[in-house]
Amino acid sequence: DAKTTQPTSMDCAEGRAANLPCNHSTISGNEYVYWYRQIHSQGPQYIIHGLKNNETNEMASLIITEDRKSSTLILPHATLRDTAVYYCIVRPNRDDKIIFGKGTRLHILP
Amino acid sequence: DAGITQSPRYKITETGRQVTLMCHQTWSHSYMFWYRQDLGHGLRLIYYSAAADITDKGEVPDGYVVSRSKTENFPLTLESATRSQTSVYFCASTPGVSYNEQFFGPGTRLTVL
């Protein structure tokens, strides 16, 4: 029973902002939204997480809607190295497990 | 600074054989995890461990055995390998439940003939 829904794949032009949507309409009050990515043949890599406020770090920005039922990961200036599968995950902050879905395959086009 | 390593990186074995995949981390992280990744299924949690001598089942534990006698090591054993266990296996670790990030190893590609 998937907790998140993401598009299977997306394209983005190099240098443009990549906006990756995630639907989590059944999110609970104590659940955070996490994003990981997996570059081909590598292990997943943590990107960012948030509860209800928008978050930004050196890799990306996370925009969470006011009702918390959806969010968007933003890569502000996509490069070819951002080509990867991006996973949106919801989990309580003190839960010891991460359950991955199938993610969005992002293609950055030169 | 080795971080988290997995061995072997590639393994070919035959149906019915026992195979052990090794995972070693140098950070003294409390938690360690094993995932498998198959086309069309994404990453699925097999087993995890909160500390030495504490292990728990994940989403797909059948056919696998784990142990955690030392904090830094978390081996995964396929007692009698089957073709359906052909997959890429990733190990991960994290300091604790309040830490937000899991750190992943490079993966082991296992083929069962």
mmCIF file of C-alpha atoms in Angstrom:
data_model
loop_
_atom_site.group_PDB
_atom_site.id
_atom_site.type_symbol
_atom_site.label_atom_id
_atom_site.label_comp_id
_atom_site.label_asym_id
_atom_site.label_seq_id
_atom_site.Cartn_x
_atom_site.Cartn_y
_atom_site.Cartn_z
ATOM 1 C CA ASP A 1 0.000 0.000 0.000
ATOM 2 C CA ALA A 2 1.924 2.935 -1.378
ATOM 3 C CA LYS A 3 1.821 6.052 0.721
ATOM 4 C CA THR A 4 3.047 8.266 -2.108
ATOM 5 C CA THR A 5 2.241 8.688 -5.774
ATOM 6 C CA GLN A 6 4.833 9.985 -8.213
ATOM 7 C CA PRO A 7 4.962 10.204 -12.001
ATOM 8 C CA THR A 8 6.899 7.358 -13.520
ATOM 9 C CA SER A 9 9.203 9.603 -15.502
ATOM 10 C CA MET A 10 9.896 13.231 -16.338
ATOM 11 C CA ASP A 11 12.156 15.206 -18.625
ATOM 12 C CA CYS A 12 13.823 18.522 -17.915
ATOM 13 C CA ALA A 13 16.161 20.657 -19.986
ATOM 14 C CA GLU A 14 19.639 21.199 -18.638
ATOM 15 C CA GLY A 15 19.914 24.506 -16.780
ATOM 16 C CA ARG A 16 16.190 24.724 -16.084
ATOM 17 C CA ALA A 17 14.484 24.060 -12.792
ATOM 18 C CA ALA A 18 13.278 20.495 -12.343
ATOM 19 C CA ASN A 19 10.026 20.264 -10.402
ATOM 20 C CA LEU A 20 9.194 16.781 -9.188
ATOM 21 C CA PRO A 21 5.691 16.312 -7.736
ATOM 22 C CA CYS A 22 4.616 13.872 -5.078
ATOM 23 C CA ASN A 23 1.136 13.122 -3.826
ATOM 24 C CA HIS A 24 0.751 11.916 -0.240
ATOM 25 C CA SER A 25 -2.902 12.525 0.473
ATOM 26 C CA THR A 26 -3.044 10.111 3.434
ATOM 27 C CA ILE A 27 -0.083 11.581 5.293
ATOM 28 C CA SER A 28 -0.429 11.626 9.074
ATOM 29 C CA GLY A 29 0.339 14.542 11.346
ATOM 30 C CA ASN A 30 3.575 12.996 12.618
ATOM 31 C CA GLU A 31 4.902 11.952 9.218
ATOM 32 C CA TYR A 32 7.672 13.788 7.447
ATOM 33 C CA VAL A 33 8.261 13.980 3.708
ATOM 34 C CA TYR A 34 11.676 12.724 2.622
ATOM 35 C CA TRP A 35 13.349 12.758 -0.754
ATOM 36 C CA TYR A 36 16.140 10.472 -1.876
ATOM 37 C CA ARG A 37 17.649 9.975 -5.290
ATOM 38 C CA GLN A 38 19.465 7.102 -6.918
ATOM 39 C CA ILE A 39 21.912 7.688 -9.696
ATOM 40 C CA HIS A 40 22.379 4.734 -12.003
ATOM 41 C CA SER A 41 24.220 1.792 -10.398
ATOM 42 C CA GLN A 42 24.703 3.625 -7.099
ATOM 43 C CA GLY A 43 23.025 3.427 -3.738
ATOM 44 C CA PRO A 44 20.307 5.969 -2.899
ATOM 45 C CA GLN A 45 21.344 9.376 -1.570
ATOM 46 C CA TYR A 46 19.424 11.549 0.865
ATOM 47 C CA ILE A 47 18.377 14.938 -0.515
ATOM 48 C CA ILE A 48 16.053 16.740 1.875
ATOM 49 C CA HIS A 49 13.129 16.319 4.239
ATOM 50 C CA GLY A 50 10.417 18.454 5.814
ATOM 51 C CA LEU A 51 7.304 18.400 7.968
ATOM 52 C CA LYS A 52 5.168 21.338 6.902
ATOM 53 C CA ASN A 53 7.438 24.278 6.241
ATOM 54 C CA ASN A 54 9.312 24.708 2.999
ATOM 55 C CA GLU A 55 12.920 23.617 3.216
ATOM 56 C CA THR A 56 16.036 24.431 1.231
ATOM 57 C CA ASN A 57 19.548 23.070 1.282
ATOM 58 C CA GLU A 58 22.510 23.049 -1.056
ATOM 59 C CA MET A 59 20.953 20.358 -3.227
ATOM 60 C CA ALA A 60 17.294 21.248 -3.534
ATOM 61 C CA SER A 61 14.165 22.929 -2.216
ATOM 62 C CA LEU A 62 11.117 21.181 -0.847
ATOM 63 C CA ILE A 63 7.718 22.822 -1.118
ATOM 64 C CA ILE A 64 4.929 21.225 0.939
ATOM 65 C CA THR A 65 1.343 22.341 0.404
ATOM 66 C CA GLU A 66 -0.532 23.821 3.331
ATOM 67 C CA ASP A 67 -2.749 20.749 3.672
ATOM 68 C CA ARG A 68 0.390 18.579 3.432
ATOM 69 C CA LYS A 69 -1.251 16.313 0.875
ATOM 70 C CA SER A 70 1.367 16.951 -1.764
ATOM 71 C CA SER A 71 4.855 18.302 -2.194
ATOM 72 C CA THR A 72 7.315 19.311 -4.884
ATOM 73 C CA LEU A 73 11.052 18.796 -4.973
ATOM 74 C CA ILE A 74 12.808 21.534 -6.893
ATOM 75 C CA LEU A 75 16.276 21.221 -8.386
ATOM 76 C CA PRO A 76 16.893 24.881 -9.260
ATOM 77 C CA HIS A 77 19.388 24.466 -12.099
ATOM 78 C CA ALA A 78 19.357 20.902 -13.324
ATOM 79 C CA THR A 79 22.539 19.398 -14.733
ATOM 80 C CA LEU A 80 23.157 16.130 -16.538
ATOM 81 C CA ARG A 81 24.431 14.713 -13.253
ATOM 82 C CA ASP A 82 20.933 15.099 -11.798
ATOM 83 C CA THR A 83 19.654 12.334 -14.063
ATOM 84 C CA ALA A 84 18.428 9.773 -11.526
ATOM 85 C CA VAL A 85 15.418 8.112 -9.949
ATOM 86 C CA TYR A 86 13.899 10.358 -7.270
ATOM 87 C CA TYR A 87 11.997 8.802 -4.384
ATOM 88 C CA CYS A 88 9.417 10.621 -2.304
ATOM 89 C CA ILE A 89 8.890 8.925 1.054
ATOM 90 C CA VAL A 90 6.663 9.682 4.028
ATOM 91 C CA ARG A 91 7.495 8.339 7.460
ATOM 92 C CA PRO A 92 7.364 9.350 11.112
ATOM 93 C CA ASN A 93 10.600 11.059 12.086
ATOM 94 C CA ARG A 94 11.385 8.454 14.711
ATOM 95 C CA ASP A 95 10.444 5.433 12.643
ATOM 96 C CA ASP A 96 13.422 3.189 12.074
ATOM 97 C CA LYS A 97 12.466 2.092 8.546
ATOM 98 C CA ILE A 98 12.283 3.727 5.155
ATOM 99 C CA ILE A 99 9.848 2.180 2.676
ATOM 100 C CA PHE A 100 10.748 3.156 -0.867
ATOM 101 C CA GLY A 101 8.233 3.359 -3.675
ATOM 102 C CA LYS A 102 9.091 3.210 -7.365
ATOM 103 C CA GLY A 103 10.064 6.854 -7.692
ATOM 104 C CA THR A 104 10.274 9.193 -10.667
ATOM 105 C CA ARG A 105 12.923 8.674 -13.309
ATOM 106 C CA LEU A 106 14.193 12.147 -14.158
ATOM 107 C CA HIS A 107 15.965 12.638 -17.464
ATOM 108 C CA ILE A 108 17.959 15.827 -17.890
ATOM 109 C CA LEU A 109 18.177 16.692 -21.563
ATOM 110 C CA PRO A 110 21.235 18.501 -22.956
ATOM 111 C CA ASP B 1 37.477 7.056 5.602
ATOM 112 C CA ALA B 2 35.884 3.918 4.125
ATOM 113 C CA GLY B 3 32.290 4.590 5.221
ATOM 114 C CA ILE B 4 30.076 1.697 4.262
ATOM 115 C CA THR B 5 31.357 -1.094 2.062
ATOM 116 C CA GLN B 6 29.847 -4.210 0.580
ATOM 117 C CA SER B 7 31.481 -7.385 -0.638
ATOM 118 C CA PRO B 8 31.560 -8.967 -3.035
ATOM 119 C CA ARG B 9 30.416 -6.371 -5.553
ATOM 120 C CA TYR B 10 29.428 -9.072 -8.037
ATOM 121 C CA LYS B 11 28.522 -12.691 -7.383
ATOM 122 C CA ILE B 12 27.282 -15.505 -9.576
ATOM 123 C CA THR B 13 26.035 -18.637 -7.866
ATOM 124 C CA GLU B 14 23.825 -21.619 -8.544
ATOM 125 C CA THR B 15 20.396 -22.531 -7.266
ATOM 126 C CA GLY B 16 20.540 -24.224 -3.891
ATOM 127 C CA ARG B 17 23.911 -22.839 -2.818
ATOM 128 C CA GLN B 18 24.439 -20.779 0.290
ATOM 129 C CA VAL B 19 25.636 -17.248 -0.300
ATOM 130 C CA THR B 20 26.660 -14.590 2.193
ATOM 131 C CA LEU B 21 26.792 -10.916 1.329
ATOM 132 C CA MET B 22 28.901 -8.761 3.614
ATOM 133 C CA CYS B 23 28.282 -5.231 4.791
ATOM 134 C CA HIS B 24 30.741 -3.250 6.889
ATOM 135 C CA GLN B 25 30.515 0.309 8.190
ATOM 136 C CA THR B 26 33.192 2.340 9.939
ATOM 137 C CA TRP B 27 30.945 4.940 11.575
ATOM 138 C CA SER B 28 29.683 2.838 14.518
ATOM 139 C CA HIS B 29 26.123 3.523 13.389
ATOM 140 C CA SER B 30 23.517 1.734 15.462
ATOM 141 C CA TYR B 31 21.131 0.904 12.639
ATOM 142 C CA MET B 32 21.880 -1.176 9.575
ATOM 143 C CA PHE B 33 19.595 -2.266 6.760
ATOM 144 C CA TRP B 34 19.465 -4.648 3.820
ATOM 145 C CA TYR B 35 17.453 -3.822 0.692
ATOM 146 C CA ARG B 36 17.023 -5.562 -2.591
ATOM 147 C CA GLN B 37 16.299 -3.817 -5.868
ATOM 148 C CA ASP B 38 14.620 -5.449 -8.826
ATOM 149 C CA LEU B 39 13.355 -3.956 -12.047
ATOM 150 C CA GLY B 40 9.772 -2.854 -11.557
ATOM 151 C CA HIS B 41 9.882 -3.101 -7.767
ATOM 152 C CA GLY B 42 12.169 -0.347 -6.629
ATOM 153 C CA LEU B 43 13.953 -0.855 -3.308
ATOM 154 C CA ARG B 44 12.439 -3.296 -0.818
ATOM 155 C CA LEU B 45 13.563 -3.742 2.766
ATOM 156 C CA ILE B 46 14.675 -7.273 3.647
ATOM 157 C CA TYR B 47 15.940 -7.025 7.232
ATOM 158 C CA TYR B 48 17.221 -4.367 9.544
ATOM 159 C CA SER B 49 19.042 -4.153 12.836
ATOM 160 C CA ALA B 50 18.791 -1.539 15.571
ATOM 161 C CA ALA B 51 21.953 -2.654 17.363
ATOM 162 C CA ALA B 52 24.234 -5.645 17.829
ATOM 163 C CA ASP B 53 22.195 -8.805 18.428
ATOM 164 C CA ILE B 54 18.912 -7.054 17.513
ATOM 165 C CA THR B 55 17.379 -7.765 14.118
ATOM 166 C CA ASP B 56 13.932 -7.387 12.630
ATOM 167 C CA LYS B 57 12.103 -8.351 9.469
ATOM 168 C CA GLY B 58 11.360 -5.927 6.694
ATOM 169 C CA GLU B 59 9.011 -6.240 3.744
ATOM 170 C CA VAL B 60 10.552 -9.308 2.059
ATOM 171 C CA PRO B 61 12.487 -11.416 4.617
ATOM 172 C CA ASP B 62 11.658 -14.909 3.343
ATOM 173 C CA GLY B 63 14.689 -16.877 2.179
ATOM 174 C CA TYR B 64 17.178 -14.640 3.996
ATOM 175 C CA VAL B 65 18.998 -14.809 7.314
ATOM 176 C CA VAL B 66 20.897 -12.006 9.028
ATOM 177 C CA SER B 67 23.089 -11.663 12.082
ATOM 178 C CA ARG B 68 24.698 -8.750 13.892
ATOM 179 C CA SER B 69 27.329 -9.960 16.326
ATOM 180 C CA LYS B 70 29.361 -6.749 15.908
ATOM 181 C CA THR B 71 28.055 -3.231 15.423
ATOM 182 C CA GLU B 72 30.083 -2.668 12.275
ATOM 183 C CA ASN B 73 29.067 -5.801 10.388
ATOM 184 C CA PHE B 74 25.691 -6.952 9.088
ATOM 185 C CA PRO B 75 25.978 -10.028 6.850
ATOM 186 C CA LEU B 76 23.053 -11.245 4.773
ATOM 187 C CA THR B 77 22.852 -14.978 4.026
ATOM 188 C CA LEU B 78 20.818 -16.735 1.407
ATOM 189 C CA GLU B 79 20.705 -20.229 2.839
ATOM 190 C CA SER B 80 19.555 -21.889 -0.381
ATOM 191 C CA ALA B 81 19.651 -19.431 -3.242
ATOM 192 C CA THR B 82 16.811 -19.339 -5.751
ATOM 193 C CA ARG B 83 16.606 -17.630 -9.131
ATOM 194 C CA SER B 84 14.059 -15.193 -7.748
ATOM 195 C CA GLN B 85 16.781 -13.869 -5.464
ATOM 196 C CA THR B 86 18.738 -12.569 -8.431
ATOM 197 C CA SER B 87 18.881 -8.883 -7.630
ATOM 198 C CA VAL B 88 21.016 -5.944 -6.597
ATOM 199 C CA TYR B 89 21.445 -5.818 -2.828
ATOM 200 C CA PHE B 90 22.105 -2.588 -0.960
ATOM 201 C CA CYS B 91 23.217 -2.212 2.613
ATOM 202 C CA ALA B 92 22.621 1.016 4.532
ATOM 203 C CA SER B 93 23.285 2.450 7.968
ATOM 204 C CA THR B 94 22.193 5.360 10.136
ATOM 205 C CA PRO B 95 23.181 6.547 13.599
ATOM 206 C CA GLY B 96 19.676 6.269 15.050
ATOM 207 C CA VAL B 97 15.953 6.785 14.541
ATOM 208 C CA SER B 98 16.177 10.512 15.138
ATOM 209 C CA TYR B 99 18.731 10.892 12.352
ATOM 210 C CA ASN B 100 17.195 11.767 9.035
ATOM 211 C CA GLU B 101 19.579 10.201 6.575
ATOM 212 C CA GLN B 102 20.428 6.609 5.720
ATOM 213 C CA PHE B 103 23.823 6.068 4.147
ATOM 214 C CA PHE B 104 23.951 3.452 1.427
ATOM 215 C CA GLY B 105 26.699 1.157 0.253
ATOM 216 C CA PRO B 106 27.614 0.642 -3.408
ATOM 217 C CA GLY B 107 25.547 -2.525 -3.798
ATOM 218 C CA THR B 108 26.162 -6.187 -4.630
ATOM 219 C CA ARG B 109 24.870 -7.574 -7.889
ATOM 220 C CA LEU B 110 23.885 -11.204 -7.308
ATOM 221 C CA THR B 111 22.972 -13.607 -10.095
ATOM 222 C CA VAL B 112 21.526 -17.010 -9.256
ATOM 223 C CA LEU B 113 21.662 -19.458 -12.159
#
